Every structure is written in C-alpha cells, then in structure tokens.
PDB file of C-alpha atoms in Angstrom:
ATOM      1  CA  MET A1419     -18.388   6.526   8.038  1.00 37.00           C
ATOM      2  CA  THR A1420     -14.833   6.765   6.777  1.00 42.00           C
ATOM      3  CA  SER A1421     -11.792   6.566   8.986  1.00 40.00           C
ATOM      4  CA  PRO A1422     -10.163   9.939   9.782  1.00 39.00           C
ATOM      5  CA  LEU A1423      -6.734   8.309   9.302  1.00 40.00           C
ATOM      6  CA  LYS A1424      -5.753   8.312   5.661  1.00 44.00           C
ATOM      7  CA  ILE A1425      -2.074   7.662   4.960  1.00 43.00           C
ATOM      8  CA  ILE A1426      -0.565  10.083   2.455  1.00 45.00           C
ATOM      9  CA  GLN A1427       1.144   8.097  -0.263  1.00 48.00           C
ATOM     10  CA  THR A1428       4.861   8.540  -0.805  1.00 58.00           C
ATOM     11  CA  ALA A1429       6.349   8.456  -4.299  1.00 64.00           C
ATOM     12  CA  ASP A1430       7.191   4.750  -3.783  1.00 72.00           C
ATOM     13  CA  GLN A1431       3.642   3.950  -2.720  1.00 82.00           C
ATOM     14  CA  GLN A1432       2.221   5.837  -5.703  1.00 90.00           C
ATOM     15  CA  GLU A1433       4.593   3.978  -8.034  1.00 94.00           C
ATOM     16  CA  ILE A1434       3.627   0.553  -6.690  1.00 96.00           C
ATOM     17  CA  ALA A1435      -0.093   1.464  -6.796  1.00 96.00           C
ATOM     18  CA  GLU A1436       0.295   2.385 -10.476  1.00 96.00           C
ATOM     19  CA  PHE A1437       2.258  -0.829 -11.094  1.00 97.00           C
ATOM     20  CA  PHE A1438      -0.454  -2.958  -9.433  1.00 97.00           C
ATOM     21  CA  LEU A1439      -3.174  -1.148 -11.419  1.00 97.00           C
ATOM     22  CA  ALA A1440      -1.266  -1.758 -14.667  1.00 97.00           C
ATOM     23  CA  SER A1441      -1.033  -5.468 -13.741  1.00 97.00           C
ATOM     24  CA  VAL A1442      -4.767  -5.992 -13.120  1.00 98.00           C
ATOM     25  CA  GLY A1443      -6.329  -8.724 -15.227  1.00 98.00           C
ATOM     26  CA  ASP A1444      -5.925 -12.324 -16.287  1.00 98.00           C
ATOM     27  CA  TRP A1445      -2.520 -13.564 -17.397  1.00 98.00           C
ATOM     28  CA  ARG A1446      -1.103 -16.732 -18.935  1.00 98.00           C
ATOM     29  CA  SER A1447       2.302 -17.299 -17.365  1.00 97.00           C
ATOM     30  CA  GLU A1448       4.810 -19.646 -19.011  1.00 96.00           C
ATOM     31  CA  ARG A1449       7.446 -20.518 -16.417  1.00 94.00           C
ATOM     32  CA  ARG A1450      10.724 -22.342 -16.470  1.00 95.00           C
ATOM     33  CA  TYR A1451      12.541 -23.224 -13.246  1.00 93.00           C
ATOM     34  CA  TYR A1452      16.211 -24.183 -13.265  1.00 95.00           C
ATOM     35  CA  THR A1453      17.451 -26.116 -10.219  1.00 94.00           C
ATOM     36  CA  LEU A1454      21.106 -25.363  -9.581  1.00 93.00           C
ATOM     37  CA  PRO A1455      23.768 -26.616  -9.824  1.00 88.00           C
ATOM     38  CA  GLN A1456      22.334 -29.745 -11.505  1.00 87.00           C
ATOM     39  CA  GLY A1457      20.535 -27.687 -14.147  1.00 82.00           C
ATOM     40  CA  GLU A1458      17.307 -29.694 -13.967  1.00 89.00           C
ATOM     41  CA  THR A1459      14.388 -27.783 -15.469  1.00 92.00           C
ATOM     42  CA  GLN A1460      10.698 -27.750 -14.786  1.00 90.00           C
ATOM     43  CA  GLU A1461       8.221 -26.056 -17.114  1.00 93.00           C
ATOM     44  CA  MET A1462       4.875 -24.787 -15.915  1.00 93.00           C
ATOM     45  CA  VAL A1463       1.924 -22.876 -17.301  1.00 96.00           C
ATOM     46  CA  SER A1464      -0.091 -20.839 -14.849  1.00 95.00           C
ATOM     47  CA  MET A1465      -3.298 -18.918 -15.221  1.00 97.00           C
ATOM     48  CA  ILE A1466      -3.041 -15.866 -12.964  1.00 97.00           C
ATOM     49  CA  THR A1467      -5.648 -13.296 -11.967  1.00 98.00           C
ATOM     50  CA  ILE A1468      -4.530 -10.014 -10.391  1.00 98.00           C
ATOM     51  CA  GLN A1469      -6.945  -7.676  -8.598  1.00 98.00           C
ATOM     52  CA  PHE A1470      -6.112  -4.232  -7.183  1.00 98.00           C
ATOM     53  CA  LEU A1471      -6.935  -3.630  -3.515  1.00 98.00           C
ATOM     54  CA  GLU A1472      -7.630  -0.129  -2.214  1.00 97.00           C
ATOM     55  CA  GLN A1473      -6.715   1.046   1.251  1.00 96.00           C
ATOM     56  CA  GLY A1474      -9.174  -0.238   3.863  1.00 96.00           C
ATOM     57  CA  GLU A1475     -10.427  -3.268   1.902  1.00 97.00           C
ATOM     58  CA  ASP A1476     -11.141  -6.393   3.971  1.00 97.00           C
ATOM     59  CA  GLU A1477      -8.228  -8.389   2.495  1.00 97.00           C
ATOM     60  CA  LEU A1478      -5.762  -5.631   3.460  1.00 98.00           C
ATOM     61  CA  GLN A1479      -7.209  -5.362   6.957  1.00 97.00           C
ATOM     62  CA  LYS A1480      -6.807  -9.134   7.434  1.00 97.00           C
ATOM     63  CA  LEU A1481      -3.230  -8.859   6.135  1.00 98.00           C
ATOM     64  CA  ALA A1482      -2.460  -6.027   8.592  1.00 97.00           C
ATOM     65  CA  GLN A1483      -3.851  -8.203  11.382  1.00 97.00           C
ATOM     66  CA  LEU A1484      -1.657 -11.163  10.297  1.00 96.00           C
ATOM     67  CA  HIS A1485       1.398  -8.895  10.577  1.00 97.00           C
ATOM     68  CA  ASP A1486       0.287  -7.390  13.917  1.00 96.00           C
ATOM     69  CA  LEU A1487       0.264  -3.866  12.474  1.00 96.00           C
ATOM     70  CA  PRO A1488      -1.071  -1.220  14.906  1.00 92.00           C
ATOM     71  CA  ASN A1489      -3.825   0.013  12.574  1.00 94.00           C
ATOM     72  CA  LEU A1490      -5.831  -2.352  10.368  1.00 93.00           C
ATOM     73  CA  GLU A1491      -6.312   0.343   7.698  1.00 94.00           C
ATOM     74  CA  ILE A1492      -2.640   1.341   7.485  1.00 96.00           C
ATOM     75  CA  LEU A1493      -1.772  -0.542   4.259  1.00 97.00           C
ATOM     76  CA  THR A1494      -2.103   2.021   1.456  1.00 96.00           C
ATOM     77  CA  CYS A1495      -2.964  -0.383  -1.375  1.00 97.00           C
ATOM     78  CA  GLY A1496      -2.346  -3.928  -2.472  1.00 98.00           C
ATOM     79  CA  ALA A1497      -3.072  -6.760  -4.844  1.00 98.00           C
ATOM     80  CA  LYS A1498      -4.790 -10.121  -4.639  1.00 98.00           C
ATOM     81  CA  VAL A1499      -3.287 -12.785  -6.884  1.00 97.00           C
ATOM     82  CA  THR A1500      -4.878 -16.166  -7.620  1.00 97.00           C
ATOM     83  CA  TRP A1501      -3.304 -18.886  -9.740  1.00 95.00           C
ATOM     84  CA  GLU A1502      -3.667 -22.367 -11.142  1.00 94.00           C
ATOM     85  CA  SER A1503      -0.468 -24.047 -12.359  1.00 93.00           C
ATOM     86  CA  THR A1504       0.064 -27.074 -14.579  1.00 90.00           C
ATOM     87  CA  ASP A1505       3.313 -28.971 -15.215  1.00 86.00           C
ATOM     88  CA  ILE A1506       3.759 -28.979 -19.005  1.00 84.00           C
ATOM     89  CA  HIS A1507       5.576 -32.326 -19.231  1.00 79.00           C
ATOM     90  CA  LYS A1508       3.419 -34.226 -16.729  1.00 78.00           C
ATOM     91  CA  ALA A1509       0.204 -32.583 -18.008  1.00 69.00           C
ATOM     92  CA  ARG A1510      -1.182 -32.389 -14.495  1.00 68.00           C
ATOM     93  CA  LYS A1511      -2.249 -29.614 -12.176  1.00 71.00           C
ATOM     94  CA  GLU A1512       0.578 -28.769  -9.779  1.00 76.00           C
ATOM     95  CA  SER A1513      -0.894 -26.060  -7.594  1.00 84.00           C
ATOM     96  CA  THR A1514      -3.673 -23.584  -7.078  1.00 90.00           C
ATOM     97  CA  GLY A1515      -3.644 -20.775  -4.614  1.00 92.00           C
ATOM     98  CA  MET A1516      -4.079 -17.186  -3.638  1.00 95.00           C
ATOM     99  CA  THR A1517      -1.885 -14.561  -2.003  1.00 96.00           C
ATOM    100  CA  VAL A1518      -2.443 -10.991  -0.860  1.00 98.00           C
ATOM    101  CA  PHE A1519       0.096  -8.164  -1.039  1.00 97.00           C
ATOM    102  CA  GLY A1520      -0.155  -4.889   0.902  1.00 98.00           C
ATOM    103  CA  VAL A1521       2.024  -1.781   0.849  1.00 97.00           C
ATOM    104  CA  LEU A1522       3.358   0.428   3.616  1.00 96.00           C
ATOM    105  CA  GLY A1523       6.358   2.630   2.917  1.00 93.00           C
ATOM    106  CA  LYS A1524       8.983   0.576   1.058  1.00 94.00           C
ATOM    107  CA  ILE A1525       7.721  -2.683   2.532  1.00 96.00           C
ATOM    108  CA  LEU A1526       5.484  -5.136   0.722  1.00 97.00           C
ATOM    109  CA  TYR A1527       3.538  -7.271   3.207  1.00 98.00           C
ATOM    110  CA  ARG A1528       2.418 -10.725   2.071  1.00 97.00           C
ATOM    111  CA  ASP A1529       0.134 -13.287   3.654  1.00 97.00           C
ATOM    112  CA  ARG A1530       2.499 -16.053   2.528  1.00 93.00           C
ATOM    113  CA  GLY A1531       5.897 -16.510   0.932  1.00 88.00           C
ATOM    114  CA  PHE A1532       7.090 -18.457  -2.086  1.00 81.00           C
ATOM    115  CA  ALA A1533       8.171 -21.412   0.055  1.00 81.00           C
ATOM    116  CA  THR A1534       6.109 -20.896   3.218  1.00 86.00           C
ATOM    117  CA  THR A1535       2.497 -20.368   4.189  1.00 89.00           C
ATOM    118  CA  LYS A1536       3.566 -17.937   6.938  1.00 93.00           C
ATOM    119  CA  PRO A1537       3.278 -14.138   6.503  1.00 96.00           C
ATOM    120  CA  VAL A1538       6.435 -12.475   5.130  1.00 96.00           C
ATOM    121  CA  THR A1539       7.646  -9.026   4.116  1.00 97.00           C
ATOM    122  CA  ALA A1540       9.733  -7.883   1.167  1.00 97.00           C
ATOM    123  CA  GLN A1541      11.666  -4.730   0.404  1.00 97.00           C
ATOM    124  CA  PHE A1542      10.803  -3.259  -2.997  1.00 96.00           C
ATOM    125  CA  TYR A1543      12.145  -0.590  -5.314  1.00 95.00           C
ATOM    126  CA  PHE A1544      11.633   0.619  -8.885  1.00 96.00           C
ATOM    127  CA  PRO A1545      14.668   1.122 -11.133  1.00 95.00           C
ATOM    128  CA  ASN A1546      12.105   2.533 -13.612  1.00 95.00           C
ATOM    129  CA  PRO A1547       8.271   2.800 -13.570  1.00 94.00           C
ATOM    130  CA  GLN A1548       7.809  -0.459 -15.531  1.00 96.00           C
ATOM    131  CA  THR A1549      10.093  -2.605 -13.356  1.00 97.00           C
ATOM    132  CA  MET A1550       9.563  -3.632  -9.738  1.00 97.00           C
ATOM    133  CA  CYS A1551      12.308  -5.436  -7.816  1.00 97.00           C
ATOM    134  CA  LEU A1552      11.639  -7.380  -4.608  1.00 96.00           C
ATOM    135  CA  ARG A1553      13.905  -8.911  -1.982  1.00 97.00           C
ATOM    136  CA  THR A1554      12.409 -11.299   0.569  1.00 96.00           C
ATOM    137  CA  GLU A1555      14.318 -13.163   3.279  1.00 95.00           C
ATOM    138  CA  TYR A1556      13.095 -16.003   5.505  1.00 93.00           C
ATOM    139  CA  ASN A1557      14.166 -19.510   6.601  1.00 90.00           C
ATOM    140  CA  ASN A1558      17.818 -18.612   5.831  1.00 92.00           C
ATOM    141  CA  SER A1559      16.875 -18.093   2.171  1.00 94.00           C
ATOM    142  CA  VAL A1560      16.848 -14.994  -0.038  1.00 96.00           C
ATOM    143  CA  PHE A1561      14.276 -14.551  -2.806  1.00 96.00           C
ATOM    144  CA  GLU A1562      15.054 -11.838  -5.355  1.00 97.00           C
ATOM    145  CA  GLU A1563      12.490 -11.058  -8.018  1.00 97.00           C
ATOM    146  CA  GLU A1564      12.192  -8.630 -10.898  1.00 98.00           C
ATOM    147  CA  ILE A1565       8.824  -8.048 -12.581  1.00 98.00           C
ATOM    148  CA  LYS A1566       8.820  -5.941 -15.738  1.00 98.00           C
ATOM    149  CA  LEU A1567       5.791  -4.637 -17.628  1.00 98.00           C
ATOM    150  CA  ILE A1568       6.344  -4.654 -21.386  1.00 98.00           C
ATOM    151  CA  GLY A1569       3.697  -2.509 -23.008  1.00 96.00           C
ATOM    152  CA  ASN A1570       0.132  -3.379 -22.009  1.00 95.00           C
ATOM    153  CA  LYS A1571       0.130  -7.061 -22.991  1.00 97.00           C
ATOM    154  CA  TYR A1572       3.276  -8.643 -21.552  1.00 98.00           C
ATOM    155  CA  ARG A1573       5.273  -9.026 -18.351  1.00 98.00           C
ATOM    156  CA  THR A1574       8.545 -10.789 -17.703  1.00 98.00           C
ATOM    157  CA  ARG A1575       9.623 -12.069 -14.313  1.00 97.00           C
ATOM    158  CA  GLN A1576      12.791 -13.539 -12.980  1.00 98.00           C
ATOM    159  CA  SER A1577      13.239 -15.061  -9.531  1.00 96.00           C
ATOM    160  CA  ILE A1578      16.503 -16.147  -7.934  1.00 96.00           C
ATOM    161  CA  ILE A1579      16.438 -18.234  -4.768  1.00 96.00           C
ATOM    162  CA  SER A1580      19.643 -18.410  -2.701  1.00 96.00           C
ATOM    163  CA  ARG A1581      20.716 -19.913   0.597  1.00 95.00           C
ATOM    164  CA  ALA A1582      24.020 -19.201   2.367  1.00 92.00           C
ATOM    165  CA  GLY A1583      25.163 -17.152  -0.628  1.00 90.00           C
ATOM    166  CA  GLU A1584      24.623 -20.003  -3.079  1.00 94.00           C
ATOM    167  CA  GLN A1585      21.997 -19.791  -5.809  1.00 95.00           C
ATOM    168  CA  LEU A1586      19.609 -22.762  -5.673  1.00 95.00           C
ATOM    169  CA  MET A1587      17.000 -21.972  -8.300  1.00 96.00           C
ATOM    170  CA  ILE A1588      16.285 -19.509 -11.093  1.00 96.00           C
ATOM    171  CA  GLY A1589      12.753 -19.004 -12.339  1.00 96.00           C
ATOM    172  CA  GLN A1590      12.032 -17.209 -15.609  1.00 97.00           C
ATOM    173  CA  TYR A1591       8.531 -16.237 -16.691  1.00 97.00           C
ATOM    174  CA  LEU A1592       6.854 -14.779 -19.760  1.00 98.00           C
ATOM    175  CA  GLU A1593       3.340 -13.586 -19.021  1.00 98.00           C
ATOM    176  CA  LYS A1594       0.757 -12.566 -21.601  1.00 98.00           C
ATOM    177  CA  ARG A1595      -2.383 -10.659 -20.661  1.00 98.00           C
ATOM    178  CA  ILE A1596      -5.497 -12.520 -21.791  1.00 97.00           C
ATOM    179  CA  SER A1597      -7.996  -9.974 -20.391  1.00 90.00           C
ATOM    180  CA  SER A1598      -7.997  -6.841 -18.282  1.00 82.00           C
TER     181      SER A1598
END
C-alpha cells in the first residue's frame, strides 16, 4: 500500500533530482586541499559511488527520523554516497565512509557533515542546471561548495571552509566517471 501523502516537487526539487540522477555511478575523484594561510597542500584520490534515492526509500526515512521531521516520507528524493580515499603522497588509505542526502524544499538534509558525524542541513541553489551550490553552517564554520557537471563524464567541485569570516581551507576536485 502506498502512502496517500506524495509531496509535489517544486522546480528546485526537480532540478536537484535531475542533478542527482545525472551524478549516479562510480567516480574517480582527484582532490587537492589547500590549508590557509600556510598554503600546505594535501592530495587525495577517492573512489566514489553515487546512488539515487527515491521518495520513501528506507535511507531517506532514517534521515528524516535523524532530523526529527514530522513525516518519515517527506523527503522528495536523495542520494547515497560512499567513498574510499587514499593520500597520494603517503600511499595509504585515509578514510572510507558513507553519507545520505535528502531534499525538502531548498534544504538538503544530510546524515553527517564534512567535519562532524552529526546530522546537518545545507541551503542549495542552481545558477544553471549543471551547477549546484551548497552552503552549510555548523560549529561556527561555513562550508561553501560548488559541484559542476561537465558533459556526462566529468564533474568539478570546489569547497571553501571558513570560520569567523576567515578562509581556512580550499578543496578542489576533478572527478571522472568510471561507470554509470
């Protein structure tokens, strides 16, 4: 039996659903992090898998519960992202993990943040259909990210982390699709 409540998607929700669908697959992500103001760099390679989540899927219901949303099926769509990262210079695995994203209105709900394992939310917008911009704030820090689809095989990402108006880190990424 299906739920009688089905949220009608707004233009923003349709745009992010299309963006998530276009991002589905396995990606090789080459990342470079610049620590400011010292300018120290860290280079990573990550293998990323992105899956699309439809409204009502278990992962989105668990995410809604984490955020104490009034209806567990309220998130209109989402994505599940898994990764395994290796430091290029140290040739050792740095991290593995998984995160879930869910959409409601102009808010992107996450089960964890970049620098926390606690649930967070981000505001998102699209300057054009191929580019999603996110702004997340927690622990007195601001995380701004731009993800841009380039054709069907590439994505670029840039993250800027700031605290008290001062930029602390810039991350730049080139991602190549290895399978869809």
